[in-house]
Amino acid sequence: MAARLLIAQGHEVVLHARDPQRAREALAAAAGARAVVVGDLTSIAQTREAARQVNALGAFDAVIHNAGVGNREPRRIATEDGLPHVFAVNTLAPYILTALIRRPKRLVYLSSGLHHSGDASLQDLAWEQRPWDGAQAYSDSKLHDVLIAFAIARRWPGVLCNALEPGWVATKMGGPAAPDDLEAGSRTQAWLAVSSEPAATVTAGYFYHLRPRSASPAALEVPLQERLLDACRRFSGVDLPV
Ligand SMILES: NC(=O)c1ccc[n+]([C@@H]2O[C@H](COP(=O)([O-])OP(=O)(O)OC[C@H]3O[C@@H](n4cnc5c(N)ncnc54)[C@H](OP(=O)(O)O)[C@@H]3O)[C@@H](O)[C@H]2O)c1
């Protein structure tokens, strides 16, 4: 939906999908997109390959880190890299893509109101010592997304870098009973990616439906941000450019 909005506004949009079949479906759903890059974010190797495809297309004005998995996993599902699925897709993949994609002018990260319940200790990110709790793993990952957004905003002052929550909306993840406005749920990320309005041309902001909203105070803690970046570097083997 965000891609369709941007295409309708005349922007050149590149999509991302996990595999060739989903890539065809994404292109069919967002007519007018320039291209689609392919890579399953559960895999560090495929995430690196997706970044390579992005860079091969040229420099981007904005990147929206939207892909995510929800809170319904009943057990710790390990990826090919031995990491919990939710951590790999929601935390590590946006870190790797941020680090490897040529620096755009704007970065947007999809978080969730549930990030307020995320574990700010950053202990046991790989869920090897704690009993599995899918809802907690999701909340943790959405806190990680805000920590990454605010860390990058601080480290890369030339980039407008923000996070948002779309509301509980009726996507595949949100489910049919979700009460919030689905249209509004896709608008803020597109707006942060392209708008020249003063309210959108900020950095280290956290938004909900085009308005600033308070993020968890934990997300503002610089040592915590740095610890997460360091952990992501260790898990992925990918350095964040200075
Ligand atoms: N819906 C809500 O109520 C809600 C609330 C708060 C925050 N959010 C956040 O909003 C963002 C978008 O979620 P959504 O609600 O639109 O969920 P969704 O309908 O489930 O869509 C998630 C997207 O991520 C993609 N994806 C998942 N795993 C992937 C992987 N391994 N490799 C590549 N792509 C992958 C999915 O691809 P496939 O279609 O191929 O699976 C899909 O395009 C997420 O970051 C989510 O945490 C959503």
Coordinates of C-alpha atoms and ligand atoms in Angstrom, one line a residue:
M1 CA 0.0 0.0 0.0
A2 CA 2.9 2.4 0.8
A3 CA 4.4 1.5 -2.6
R4 CA 1.2 2.2 -4.4
L5 CA 0.9 5.6 -2.7
L6 CA 4.4 6.5 -3.7
I7 CA 3.9 5.3 -7.3
A8 CA 0.7 7.4 -7.5
Q9 CA 2.7 10.4 -6.4
G10 CA 5.1 9.9 -9.3
H11 CA 8.0 8.4 -7.4
E12 CA 10.2 5.6 -8.7
V13 CA 9.7 2.6 -6.4
V14 CA 11.6 -0.6 -6.0
L15 CA 9.9 -3.4 -4.1
H16 CA 11.3 -6.3 -2.1
A17 CA 10.0 -9.9 -1.8
R18 CA 11.2 -13.1 -0.2
D19 CA 11.3 -15.2 -3.4
P20 CA 10.6 -15.0 -7.1
Q21 CA 6.9 -16.0 -6.8
R22 CA 6.2 -13.3 -4.1
A23 CA 8.2 -10.9 -6.3
R24 CA 5.9 -11.5 -9.2
E25 CA 2.9 -11.0 -6.9
A26 CA 4.4 -7.8 -5.5
L27 CA 4.9 -6.4 -8.9
A28 CA 1.4 -7.3 -9.9
A29 CA 0.0 -5.6 -6.7
A30 CA 2.0 -2.4 -7.2
A31 CA 1.7 -1.6 -10.9
G32 CA 4.3 0.9 -12.1
A33 CA 7.0 -0.2 -9.7
R34 CA 10.4 0.0 -11.4
A35 CA 11.8 -3.3 -10.1
V36 CA 11.7 -5.8 -7.3
V37 CA 14.7 -7.2 -5.4
V38 CA 14.5 -10.7 -4.0
G39 CA 15.9 -12.1 -0.7
D40 CA 14.6 -14.1 2.2
L41 CA 15.4 -12.0 5.3
T42 CA 15.6 -15.1 7.5
S43 CA 18.9 -15.8 5.8
I44 CA 21.9 -13.5 6.4
A45 CA 23.4 -14.6 3.0
Q46 CA 20.1 -13.8 1.2
T47 CA 19.8 -10.4 3.0
R48 CA 23.3 -9.5 1.9
E49 CA 22.3 -10.5 -1.6
A50 CA 19.2 -8.3 -1.5
A51 CA 21.4 -5.3 -0.5
R52 CA 23.7 -6.1 -3.4
Q53 CA 20.7 -6.1 -5.8
V54 CA 19.6 -2.7 -4.3
N55 CA 23.0 -1.2 -4.8
A56 CA 23.1 -2.5 -8.4
L57 CA 20.0 -0.4 -9.1
G58 CA 21.7 2.8 -8.1
A59 CA 21.4 5.3 -5.2
F60 CA 18.1 5.5 -3.4
D61 CA 16.5 8.6 -1.9
A62 CA 14.7 6.6 0.8
V63 CA 14.5 3.1 2.1
I64 CA 11.5 1.9 4.1
H65 CA 12.3 -1.1 6.4
N66 CA 8.8 -2.6 6.5
A67 CA 9.1 -6.4 6.3
G68 CA 8.4 -8.2 9.6
V69 CA 7.0 -11.2 11.3
G70 CA 4.5 -11.2 14.1
N71 CA 4.1 -12.5 17.6
R72 CA 2.4 -15.8 17.1
E73 CA 5.3 -18.2 16.8
P74 CA 4.6 -20.9 19.4
R75 CA 8.3 -22.0 19.7
R76 CA 11.7 -20.8 18.9
I77 CA 12.1 -21.3 15.2
A78 CA 15.7 -21.3 14.2
T79 CA 16.9 -19.8 10.9
E80 CA 19.7 -21.4 8.8
D81 CA 22.0 -19.2 10.8
G82 CA 20.7 -20.6 14.1
L83 CA 18.9 -17.4 15.1
P84 CA 15.3 -17.0 16.2
H85 CA 13.2 -16.3 13.2
V86 CA 11.7 -13.1 14.7
F87 CA 15.1 -11.7 15.6
A88 CA 16.5 -12.5 12.2
V89 CA 13.8 -10.8 10.2
N90 CA 12.7 -7.9 12.5
T91 CA 16.1 -6.9 14.0
L92 CA 19.1 -8.3 12.2
A93 CA 17.8 -7.9 8.6
P94 CA 17.1 -4.1 8.9
Y95 CA 20.6 -3.7 10.5
I96 CA 22.3 -5.6 7.7
L97 CA 20.4 -3.8 5.0
T98 CA 21.1 -0.4 6.6
A99 CA 24.8 -1.3 6.8
L100 CA 25.1 -2.6 3.2
I101 CA 22.8 -0.5 1.1
R102 CA 24.5 2.7 -0.2
R103 CA 23.4 5.4 2.2
P104 CA 20.1 7.0 1.2
K105 CA 18.8 10.4 2.1
R106 CA 16.1 9.0 4.3
L107 CA 15.5 5.8 6.3
V108 CA 12.2 4.7 7.8
Y109 CA 11.7 1.8 10.2
L110 CA 8.4 0.1 11.0
S111 CA 8.1 -0.4 14.7
S112 CA 5.0 -1.0 16.8
G113 CA 3.4 0.3 20.0
L114 CA 4.4 -3.0 21.5
H115 CA 8.0 -1.8 21.5
H116 CA 7.1 -0.2 24.9
S117 CA 7.0 -3.8 26.3
G118 CA 10.4 -4.7 24.7
D119 CA 13.1 -6.0 27.0
A120 CA 15.6 -3.1 27.4
S121 CA 18.2 -5.4 29.1
L122 CA 19.1 -6.8 25.6
Q123 CA 20.0 -10.0 27.4
D124 CA 19.8 -13.3 25.5
L125 CA 18.9 -11.8 22.1
A126 CA 19.1 -15.2 20.6
W127 CA 16.7 -16.8 23.1
E128 CA 19.1 -19.5 24.1
Q129 CA 18.6 -19.1 27.9
R130 CA 15.0 -17.9 28.3
P131 CA 11.9 -20.0 27.7
W132 CA 10.4 -19.0 24.4
D133 CA 7.7 -16.2 24.5
G134 CA 6.6 -15.2 21.0
A135 CA 4.8 -12.1 22.1
Q136 CA 7.9 -10.9 24.1
A137 CA 10.2 -11.8 21.1
Y138 CA 8.1 -9.6 18.9
S139 CA 8.0 -6.7 21.3
D140 CA 11.7 -7.0 21.8
S141 CA 12.3 -6.8 18.1
K142 CA 10.2 -3.7 17.7
L143 CA 12.2 -2.0 20.4
H144 CA 15.3 -3.0 18.5
D145 CA 13.9 -1.3 15.4
V146 CA 13.5 2.0 17.3
L147 CA 17.0 1.6 18.8
I148 CA 18.5 1.0 15.4
A149 CA 16.6 4.0 13.9
F150 CA 17.7 6.3 16.6
A151 CA 21.3 5.0 16.6
I152 CA 21.5 5.6 12.8
A153 CA 20.0 9.0 13.2
R154 CA 22.7 9.9 15.7
R155 CA 25.6 8.3 13.7
W156 CA 24.6 9.5 10.3
P157 CA 23.5 13.2 10.7
G158 CA 23.1 13.7 7.0
V159 CA 20.3 11.1 6.8
L160 CA 16.8 11.7 8.0
C161 CA 16.0 8.6 10.0
N162 CA 12.8 7.9 11.7
A163 CA 10.6 5.1 13.1
L164 CA 6.9 4.7 13.3
E165 CA 4.0 2.5 14.4
P166 CA 1.3 1.9 11.9
G167 CA -1.4 1.0 14.4
W168 CA -3.0 -2.4 14.8
V169 CA -4.3 -2.8 11.2
A170 CA -5.8 -5.6 9.3
T171 CA -2.9 -6.9 7.3
K172 CA -1.8 -10.6 7.2
M173 CA 0.0 -9.9 10.5
G174 CA -2.7 -7.8 12.1
G175 CA -5.5 -10.2 11.3
P176 CA -9.0 -9.4 10.2
A177 CA -10.3 -8.0 13.5
A178 CA -7.7 -5.3 13.8
P179 CA -9.4 -2.0 14.7
D180 CA -7.2 0.7 13.4
D181 CA -7.4 2.5 10.0
L182 CA -5.6 0.4 7.3
E183 CA -5.2 3.3 4.9
A184 CA -3.7 5.4 7.6
G185 CA -1.4 2.5 8.5
S186 CA 0.5 2.8 5.2
R187 CA 0.6 6.6 4.9
T188 CA 3.2 7.6 7.5
Q189 CA 6.0 5.6 6.1
A190 CA 5.4 7.0 2.6
W191 CA 5.2 10.5 4.0
L192 CA 8.4 10.2 6.0
A193 CA 10.1 8.8 2.8
V194 CA 9.3 11.7 0.5
S195 CA 7.5 14.6 2.0
S196 CA 9.1 18.1 2.1
E197 CA 6.8 19.2 4.9
P198 CA 8.8 20.4 8.0
A199 CA 7.1 17.9 10.1
A200 CA 8.4 15.1 7.9
T201 CA 11.9 16.4 7.4
V202 CA 13.1 15.6 10.9
T203 CA 15.4 12.9 12.3
A204 CA 15.2 10.6 15.3
G205 CA 11.5 11.0 15.3
Y206 CA 8.9 8.4 16.3
F207 CA 5.5 8.7 14.6
Y208 CA 1.9 7.4 14.5
H209 CA -0.5 8.5 11.7
L210 CA 1.6 11.5 10.6
R211 CA 2.1 12.8 14.1
P212 CA 5.0 12.6 16.5
R213 CA 4.5 10.2 19.4
S214 CA 6.6 9.3 22.4
A215 CA 8.9 6.4 21.9
S216 CA 10.1 4.3 24.9
P217 CA 12.7 6.2 26.9
A218 CA 14.9 3.1 26.5
A219 CA 15.1 3.8 22.8
L220 CA 16.9 7.1 23.5
E221 CA 19.6 5.5 25.6
V222 CA 22.8 5.8 23.6
P223 CA 24.7 3.0 25.4
L224 CA 21.7 0.7 24.7
Q225 CA 21.7 1.7 21.0
E226 CA 25.4 1.0 20.8
R227 CA 25.1 -2.4 22.5
L228 CA 22.4 -3.4 20.0
L229 CA 24.5 -2.3 17.0
D230 CA 27.4 -4.2 18.4
A231 CA 25.3 -7.4 19.0
C232 CA 24.0 -7.1 15.4
R233 CA 27.5 -6.7 14.1
R234 CA 28.6 -9.9 16.0
F235 CA 25.5 -11.9 14.9
S236 CA 25.8 -10.9 11.2
G237 CA 29.5 -10.3 10.7
V238 CA 28.5 -7.0 8.9
D239 CA 30.1 -3.8 10.0
L240 CA 28.1 -0.6 10.0
P241 CA 29.9 2.1 8.0
V242 CA 31.1 5.1 10.1
Ligands
LIG1 N1 -0.4 -5.0 11.2 C1 -0.2 -4.5 12.4 O1 -1.2 -4.3 13.1 C2 1.1 -3.9 12.8 C3 1.2 -3.2 14.0 C4 2.4 -2.7 14.4 C5 3.5 -2.8 13.6 N2 3.4 -3.5 12.4 C6 4.6 -3.6 11.6 O2 4.4 -3.2 10.3 C7 5.3 -3.9 9.4 C8 4.5 -4.5 8.2 O3 3.7 -5.5 8.8 P1 2.3 -5.9 8.1 O4 1.3 -5.6 9.1 O5 2.1 -5.3 6.8 O6 2.5 -7.5 8.1 P2 2.3 -8.5 6.9 O7 1.0 -8.3 6.2 O8 2.5 -9.9 7.5 O9 3.5 -8.2 5.9 C9 4.8 -8.4 6.3 C10 5.7 -8.3 5.1 O10 7.0 -8.7 5.4 C11 7.4 -9.7 4.5 N3 8.3 -10.7 5.1 C12 8.1 -11.4 6.2 N4 9.2 -12.2 6.4 C13 10.0 -12.0 5.4 C14 11.2 -12.6 5.0 N5 11.8 -13.6 5.7 N6 11.8 -12.2 3.9 C15 11.2 -11.2 3.1 N7 10.1 -10.6 3.4 C16 9.5 -11.0 4.5 C17 6.1 -10.4 4.1 O11 6.3 -11.2 3.0 P3 5.3 -12.4 2.6 O12 4.0 -11.7 2.2 O13 5.9 -13.1 1.5 O14 5.1 -13.2 3.9 C18 5.2 -9.2 4.0 O15 5.4 -8.6 2.7 C19 6.0 -4.9 10.2 O16 7.3 -4.5 10.5 C20 5.2 -5.0 11.5 O17 6.0 -5.3 12.6 C21 2.2 -4.0 12.0

